[in-house]
Amino acid sequence: MNPRKVNLILLGPPGAGKGTQAQYLQSKLGVAKLSTGDMLRAAVASGSALGKQVQDIMAKGQLVSDDIMVNLLRERIRQADCQNGFILDGFPRTVAQAEALDVMLSEEKKHIDCVIELKVDDKQLVERIAGRFSCAKCGAGYHDNFKQPKKSGVCDECGATEFSRREDDKAETVSKRLDAYHRQTAPLLPYYQKKGVLKGVDGMADIGDVTRQIDGIIGG
Ligand code: AMP
């Protein structure tokens, strides 16, 4: 696989480290990181019509409709920064979305090269999710226990000093999101296995180890 032009999906439950690894892959490969959760949160923050439509659904930890998601993504992958490739984080989340993605990508003359599953232990996910926060300006991800900024209170990536925690990272919403993953998203694993593009990594390892495992897969 040519590591410079690659379309990837990162798959795993909330808190598995998809956002962290997507951030790394984005700078390593020069491809675009497309986090559907970030895109929707930006829409909510901007108060756009889309934001108003999805605000309550997201706060409850439910899934936004497939039509909205596929259209959002189609517009996004047409942009210039996706022409070298992209990493999907948070999409697809159901088999129906995966099927809709396949149709949309073939219409756009693109395809998925590889799906990387971050395998993790559910019990540890709650601790991981409870401790996470991100830069309010550039969105870089951090964690109280596993990844503090190098200089306390200052973002490593952009130097900003404001951080935020996600509304839906509260314990009761997290268990709903985990439940939704097992019911709706885990069936994607056999879907991509059959297509021969699924690769697994141990997502419980240190951040750097997970990165090395992914490098091994994409030929870094
Ligand atoms: P995430 O940041 O990926 O955990 O997404 C946060 C929230 O955004 C989810 O709980 C859903 O409400 C919504 N969302 C993100 N991606 C999708 C998707 N592919 N399909 C439906 N809803 C989504």
mmCIF file of C-alpha atoms and ligand atoms in Angstrom:
data_model
loop_
_atom_site.group_PDB
_atom_site.id
_atom_site.type_symbol
_atom_site.label_atom_id
_atom_site.label_comp_id
_atom_site.label_asym_id
_atom_site.label_seq_id
_atom_site.Cartn_x
_atom_site.Cartn_y
_atom_site.Cartn_z
ATOM 1 C CA MET A 1 0.000 0.000 0.000
ATOM 2 C CA ASN A 2 1.302 3.450 -0.866
ATOM 3 C CA PRO A 3 1.443 5.166 2.548
ATOM 4 C CA ARG A 4 1.228 8.615 0.937
ATOM 5 C CA LYS A 5 -2.193 8.115 -0.604
ATOM 6 C CA VAL A 6 -4.438 6.073 1.559
ATOM 7 C CA ASN A 7 -8.058 6.046 2.700
ATOM 8 C CA LEU A 8 -8.389 4.517 6.166
ATOM 9 C CA ILE A 9 -11.112 3.805 8.689
ATOM 10 C CA LEU A 10 -10.322 3.646 12.414
ATOM 11 C CA LEU A 11 -12.807 1.426 14.192
ATOM 12 C CA GLY A 12 -13.268 0.904 17.918
ATOM 13 C CA PRO A 13 -15.505 1.883 20.834
ATOM 14 C CA PRO A 14 -15.561 5.416 22.258
ATOM 15 C CA GLY A 15 -12.317 5.986 24.176
ATOM 16 C CA ALA A 16 -10.341 3.404 22.174
ATOM 17 C CA GLY A 17 -7.901 6.078 20.987
ATOM 18 C CA LYS A 18 -9.221 6.630 17.460
ATOM 19 C CA GLY A 19 -8.919 10.419 17.696
ATOM 20 C CA THR A 20 -5.356 10.258 19.073
ATOM 21 C CA GLN A 21 -4.168 7.878 16.358
ATOM 22 C CA ALA A 22 -6.022 9.788 13.642
ATOM 23 C CA GLN A 23 -4.241 12.955 14.746
ATOM 24 C CA TYR A 24 -0.865 11.182 14.466
ATOM 25 C CA LEU A 25 -1.680 9.640 11.080
ATOM 26 C CA GLN A 26 -2.855 12.964 9.732
ATOM 27 C CA SER A 27 0.524 14.592 10.302
ATOM 28 C CA LYS A 28 2.538 11.510 9.355
ATOM 29 C CA LEU A 29 0.759 10.761 6.072
ATOM 30 C CA GLY A 30 -0.405 14.256 5.141
ATOM 31 C CA VAL A 31 -3.965 13.016 4.768
ATOM 32 C CA ALA A 32 -7.132 14.595 6.157
ATOM 33 C CA LYS A 33 -8.585 13.463 9.474
ATOM 34 C CA LEU A 34 -12.359 13.322 9.247
ATOM 35 C CA SER A 35 -13.953 12.935 12.647
ATOM 36 C CA THR A 36 -17.721 12.965 12.213
ATOM 37 C CA GLY A 37 -18.117 13.721 15.953
ATOM 38 C CA ASP A 38 -15.850 16.806 15.603
ATOM 39 C CA MET A 39 -17.715 17.908 12.478
ATOM 40 C CA LEU A 40 -21.055 17.652 14.271
ATOM 41 C CA ARG A 41 -19.737 19.376 17.427
ATOM 42 C CA ALA A 42 -18.479 22.236 15.240
ATOM 43 C CA ALA A 43 -21.953 22.495 13.681
ATOM 44 C CA VAL A 44 -23.555 22.627 17.149
ATOM 45 C CA ALA A 45 -21.051 25.255 18.339
ATOM 46 C CA SER A 46 -21.685 27.411 15.270
ATOM 47 C CA GLY A 47 -25.454 27.300 15.854
ATOM 48 C CA SER A 48 -26.043 26.314 12.197
ATOM 49 C CA ALA A 49 -29.281 24.673 11.029
ATOM 50 C CA LEU A 50 -27.498 21.311 11.042
ATOM 51 C CA GLY A 51 -26.194 21.998 14.561
ATOM 52 C CA LYS A 52 -29.696 22.716 15.858
ATOM 53 C CA GLN A 53 -30.965 19.542 14.206
ATOM 54 C CA VAL A 54 -28.360 17.267 15.844
ATOM 55 C CA GLN A 55 -27.801 18.931 19.244
ATOM 56 C CA ASP A 56 -30.344 16.923 21.280
ATOM 57 C CA ILE A 57 -29.541 13.637 19.552
ATOM 58 C CA MET A 58 -25.838 14.019 20.413
ATOM 59 C CA ALA A 59 -26.479 15.071 24.011
ATOM 60 C CA LYS A 60 -28.410 11.808 24.510
ATOM 61 C CA GLY A 61 -25.617 9.733 22.951
ATOM 62 C CA GLN A 62 -27.897 8.639 20.074
ATOM 63 C CA LEU A 63 -26.943 8.374 16.416
ATOM 64 C CA VAL A 64 -27.590 11.126 13.876
ATOM 65 C CA SER A 65 -29.454 9.918 10.747
ATOM 66 C CA ASP A 66 -27.524 8.180 7.973
ATOM 67 C CA ASP A 67 -28.634 10.692 5.316
ATOM 68 C CA ILE A 68 -27.227 13.619 7.266
ATOM 69 C CA MET A 69 -23.974 11.757 7.920
ATOM 70 C CA VAL A 70 -23.386 10.559 4.353
ATOM 71 C CA ASN A 71 -24.103 13.996 2.858
ATOM 72 C CA LEU A 72 -21.833 15.680 5.390
ATOM 73 C CA LEU A 73 -19.041 13.295 4.494
ATOM 74 C CA ARG A 74 -19.552 13.477 0.741
ATOM 75 C CA GLU A 75 -19.113 17.261 0.833
ATOM 76 C CA ARG A 76 -16.059 16.890 3.033
ATOM 77 C CA ILE A 77 -14.184 14.316 0.936
ATOM 78 C CA ARG A 78 -14.597 16.473 -2.170
ATOM 79 C CA GLN A 79 -12.403 19.143 -0.584
ATOM 80 C CA ALA A 80 -8.798 19.609 -1.658
ATOM 81 C CA ASP A 81 -7.195 18.322 1.565
ATOM 82 C CA CYS A 82 -8.818 14.890 1.038
ATOM 83 C CA GLN A 83 -7.327 14.305 -2.414
ATOM 84 C CA ASN A 84 -4.218 12.675 -0.887
ATOM 85 C CA GLY A 85 -6.364 10.442 1.263
ATOM 86 C CA PHE A 86 -8.379 10.565 4.492
ATOM 87 C CA ILE A 87 -8.853 8.851 7.813
ATOM 88 C CA LEU A 88 -12.395 8.298 9.026
ATOM 89 C CA ASP A 89 -12.855 8.458 12.796
ATOM 90 C CA GLY A 90 -16.385 7.778 14.042
ATOM 91 C CA PHE A 91 -17.845 6.781 10.677
ATOM 92 C CA PRO A 92 -19.269 4.355 9.668
ATOM 93 C CA ARG A 93 -21.013 3.333 12.881
ATOM 94 C CA THR A 94 -23.573 0.871 11.503
ATOM 95 C CA VAL A 95 -23.620 -1.676 8.684
ATOM 96 C CA ALA A 96 -26.177 0.531 6.895
ATOM 97 C CA GLN A 97 -23.687 3.440 7.057
ATOM 98 C CA ALA A 98 -20.884 1.190 5.769
ATOM 99 C CA GLU A 99 -23.035 0.169 2.811
ATOM 100 C CA ALA A 100 -24.010 3.795 2.139
ATOM 101 C CA LEU A 101 -20.326 4.754 2.382
ATOM 102 C CA ASP A 102 -19.354 2.130 -0.207
ATOM 103 C CA VAL A 103 -21.979 3.477 -2.613
ATOM 104 C CA MET A 104 -20.986 7.099 -2.017
ATOM 105 C CA LEU A 105 -17.247 6.374 -2.406
ATOM 106 C CA SER A 106 -17.735 4.480 -5.653
ATOM 107 C CA GLU A 107 -19.758 7.445 -6.979
ATOM 108 C CA GLU A 108 -16.807 9.642 -5.994
ATOM 109 C CA LYS A 109 -14.350 7.156 -7.619
ATOM 110 C CA LYS A 110 -12.719 6.349 -4.296
ATOM 111 C CA HIS A 111 -12.455 3.306 -2.047
ATOM 112 C CA ILE A 112 -11.309 2.265 1.436
ATOM 113 C CA ASP A 113 -7.796 0.746 1.514
ATOM 114 C CA CYS A 114 -7.722 -0.441 5.097
ATOM 115 C CA VAL A 115 -9.854 -0.617 8.256
ATOM 116 C CA ILE A 116 -7.905 -0.631 11.518
ATOM 117 C CA GLU A 117 -9.671 -1.989 14.593
ATOM 118 C CA LEU A 118 -8.438 -0.697 17.956
ATOM 119 C CA LYS A 119 -9.142 -3.616 20.302
ATOM 120 C CA VAL A 120 -9.768 -2.528 23.890
ATOM 121 C CA ASP A 121 -11.154 -3.702 27.211
ATOM 122 C CA ASP A 122 -14.556 -2.137 27.987
ATOM 123 C CA LYS A 123 -13.896 -1.702 31.716
ATOM 124 C CA GLN A 124 -10.842 0.455 31.132
ATOM 125 C CA LEU A 125 -12.644 2.595 28.597
ATOM 126 C CA VAL A 126 -14.726 4.377 31.203
ATOM 127 C CA GLU A 127 -11.548 5.517 33.033
ATOM 128 C CA ARG A 128 -10.020 6.626 29.749
ATOM 129 C CA ILE A 129 -13.054 8.581 28.672
ATOM 130 C CA ALA A 130 -13.598 10.238 32.058
ATOM 131 C CA GLY A 131 -10.058 11.694 31.967
ATOM 132 C CA ARG A 132 -9.976 13.123 28.503
ATOM 133 C CA PHE A 133 -9.987 16.755 27.418
ATOM 134 C CA SER A 134 -8.976 18.714 24.361
ATOM 135 C CA CYS A 135 -7.611 22.055 23.253
ATOM 136 C CA ALA A 136 -10.531 24.447 22.782
ATOM 137 C CA LYS A 137 -8.754 26.074 19.826
ATOM 138 C CA CYS A 138 -7.246 23.273 17.664
ATOM 139 C CA GLY A 139 -8.944 20.197 19.140
ATOM 140 C CA ALA A 140 -5.708 18.336 20.037
ATOM 141 C CA GLY A 141 -6.594 15.532 22.469
ATOM 142 C CA TYR A 142 -5.156 15.064 25.990
ATOM 143 C CA HIS A 143 -5.775 12.913 29.076
ATOM 144 C CA ASP A 144 -5.463 13.549 32.833
ATOM 145 C CA ASN A 145 -3.498 10.306 33.372
ATOM 146 C CA PHE A 146 -2.072 9.273 30.019
ATOM 147 C CA LYS A 147 -1.268 12.382 28.000
ATOM 148 C CA GLN A 148 -0.884 15.729 29.732
ATOM 149 C CA PRO A 149 0.355 18.693 27.639
ATOM 150 C CA LYS A 150 4.185 18.935 27.845
ATOM 151 C CA LYS A 151 3.847 22.327 29.535
ATOM 152 C CA SER A 152 0.966 22.315 31.997
ATOM 153 C CA GLY A 153 -2.024 24.310 30.762
ATOM 154 C CA VAL A 154 -0.550 25.003 27.292
ATOM 155 C CA CYS A 155 -1.524 23.083 24.134
ATOM 156 C CA ASP A 156 1.485 21.279 22.555
ATOM 157 C CA GLU A 157 0.120 21.844 19.065
ATOM 158 C CA CYS A 158 -0.998 25.493 18.999
ATOM 159 C CA GLY A 159 0.002 27.095 22.328
ATOM 160 C CA ALA A 160 -3.591 27.897 23.351
ATOM 161 C CA THR A 161 -4.423 27.835 27.065
ATOM 162 C CA GLU A 162 -8.144 26.999 26.989
ATOM 163 C CA PHE A 163 -9.244 23.353 27.179
ATOM 164 C CA SER A 164 -12.640 21.690 27.142
ATOM 165 C CA ARG A 165 -14.305 18.425 28.114
ATOM 166 C CA ARG A 166 -17.034 16.813 26.056
ATOM 167 C CA GLU A 167 -20.616 17.084 27.212
ATOM 168 C CA ASP A 168 -21.246 13.414 26.288
ATOM 169 C CA ASP A 169 -18.234 12.070 28.260
ATOM 170 C CA LYS A 170 -20.380 11.834 31.421
ATOM 171 C CA ALA A 171 -20.550 8.314 32.918
ATOM 172 C CA GLU A 172 -24.196 7.577 32.064
ATOM 173 C CA THR A 173 -23.855 8.802 28.474
ATOM 174 C CA VAL A 174 -20.620 6.846 28.081
ATOM 175 C CA SER A 175 -22.318 3.575 28.989
ATOM 176 C CA LYS A 176 -25.057 4.315 26.432
ATOM 177 C CA ARG A 177 -22.424 5.037 23.778
ATOM 178 C CA LEU A 178 -20.573 1.802 24.627
ATOM 179 C CA ASP A 179 -23.801 -0.124 24.415
ATOM 180 C CA ALA A 180 -24.555 1.472 21.021
ATOM 181 C CA TYR A 181 -21.062 0.456 19.842
ATOM 182 C CA HIS A 182 -21.591 -3.192 20.741
ATOM 183 C CA ARG A 183 -25.057 -3.364 19.263
ATOM 184 C CA GLN A 184 -24.589 -1.276 16.134
ATOM 185 C CA THR A 185 -20.919 -0.818 15.280
ATOM 186 C CA ALA A 186 -19.269 -4.138 16.199
ATOM 187 C CA PRO A 187 -21.145 -5.879 13.304
ATOM 188 C CA LEU A 188 -18.905 -3.826 10.992
ATOM 189 C CA LEU A 189 -15.969 -6.052 11.925
ATOM 190 C CA PRO A 190 -17.229 -9.121 9.999
ATOM 191 C CA TYR A 191 -18.419 -6.763 7.213
ATOM 192 C CA TYR A 192 -14.875 -5.497 6.606
ATOM 193 C CA GLN A 193 -13.295 -8.874 7.385
ATOM 194 C CA LYS A 194 -15.196 -10.348 4.429
ATOM 195 C CA LYS A 195 -13.879 -7.586 2.193
ATOM 196 C CA GLY A 196 -10.315 -8.493 3.281
ATOM 197 C CA VAL A 197 -9.417 -4.978 4.498
ATOM 198 C CA LEU A 198 -9.702 -5.435 8.295
ATOM 199 C CA LYS A 199 -6.554 -5.294 10.490
ATOM 200 C CA GLY A 200 -6.514 -5.370 14.298
ATOM 201 C CA VAL A 201 -4.187 -3.659 16.778
ATOM 202 C CA ASP A 202 -3.972 -3.922 20.573
ATOM 203 C CA GLY A 203 -5.506 -0.610 21.637
ATOM 204 C CA MET A 204 -4.715 -1.215 25.334
ATOM 205 C CA ALA A 205 -0.972 -0.737 24.697
ATOM 206 C CA ASP A 206 0.751 2.642 25.264
ATOM 207 C CA ILE A 207 -0.128 5.339 22.743
ATOM 208 C CA GLY A 208 3.330 4.995 21.101
ATOM 209 C CA ASP A 209 3.028 1.193 20.858
ATOM 210 C CA VAL A 210 -0.369 1.471 19.190
ATOM 211 C CA THR A 211 1.146 3.945 16.735
ATOM 212 C CA ARG A 212 3.969 1.490 15.945
ATOM 213 C CA GLN A 213 1.456 -1.306 15.339
ATOM 214 C CA ILE A 214 -0.446 0.937 12.926
ATOM 215 C CA ASP A 215 2.811 1.935 11.189
ATOM 216 C CA GLY A 216 3.483 -1.785 10.686
ATOM 217 C CA ILE A 217 0.154 -2.166 8.918
ATOM 218 C CA ILE A 218 0.270 0.865 6.660
ATOM 219 C CA GLY A 219 3.928 0.413 5.826
ATOM 220 C CA GLY A 220 5.363 3.341 7.829
HETATM 221 P P1 AMP B 1 -17.878 10.743 18.552
HETATM 222 O O1 AMP B 1 -17.069 11.978 18.767
HETATM 223 O O2 AMP B 1 -17.426 9.964 17.339
HETATM 224 O O3 AMP B 1 -17.980 9.869 19.785
HETATM 225 O O4 AMP B 1 -19.372 11.232 18.198
HETATM 226 C C1 AMP B 1 -20.145 11.990 19.113
HETATM 227 C C2 AMP B 1 -21.622 11.927 18.749
HETATM 228 O O5 AMP B 1 -21.828 12.438 17.411
HETATM 229 C C3 AMP B 1 -22.216 10.526 18.705
HETATM 230 O O6 AMP B 1 -22.620 10.054 19.984
HETATM 231 C C4 AMP B 1 -23.406 10.712 17.740
HETATM 232 O O7 AMP B 1 -24.488 11.384 18.388
HETATM 233 C C5 AMP B 1 -22.816 11.678 16.719
HETATM 234 N N1 AMP B 1 -22.144 10.942 15.616
HETATM 235 C C6 AMP B 1 -20.807 10.956 15.311
HETATM 236 N N2 AMP B 1 -20.540 10.148 14.256
HETATM 237 C C7 AMP B 1 -21.727 9.618 13.884
HETATM 238 C C8 AMP B 1 -22.132 8.688 12.884
HETATM 239 N N3 AMP B 1 -21.242 8.119 12.051
HETATM 240 N N4 AMP B 1 -23.447 8.374 12.785
HETATM 241 C C9 AMP B 1 -24.371 8.911 13.607
HETATM 242 N N5 AMP B 1 -24.059 9.769 14.603
HETATM 243 C C10 AMP B 1 -22.765 10.132 14.750
#
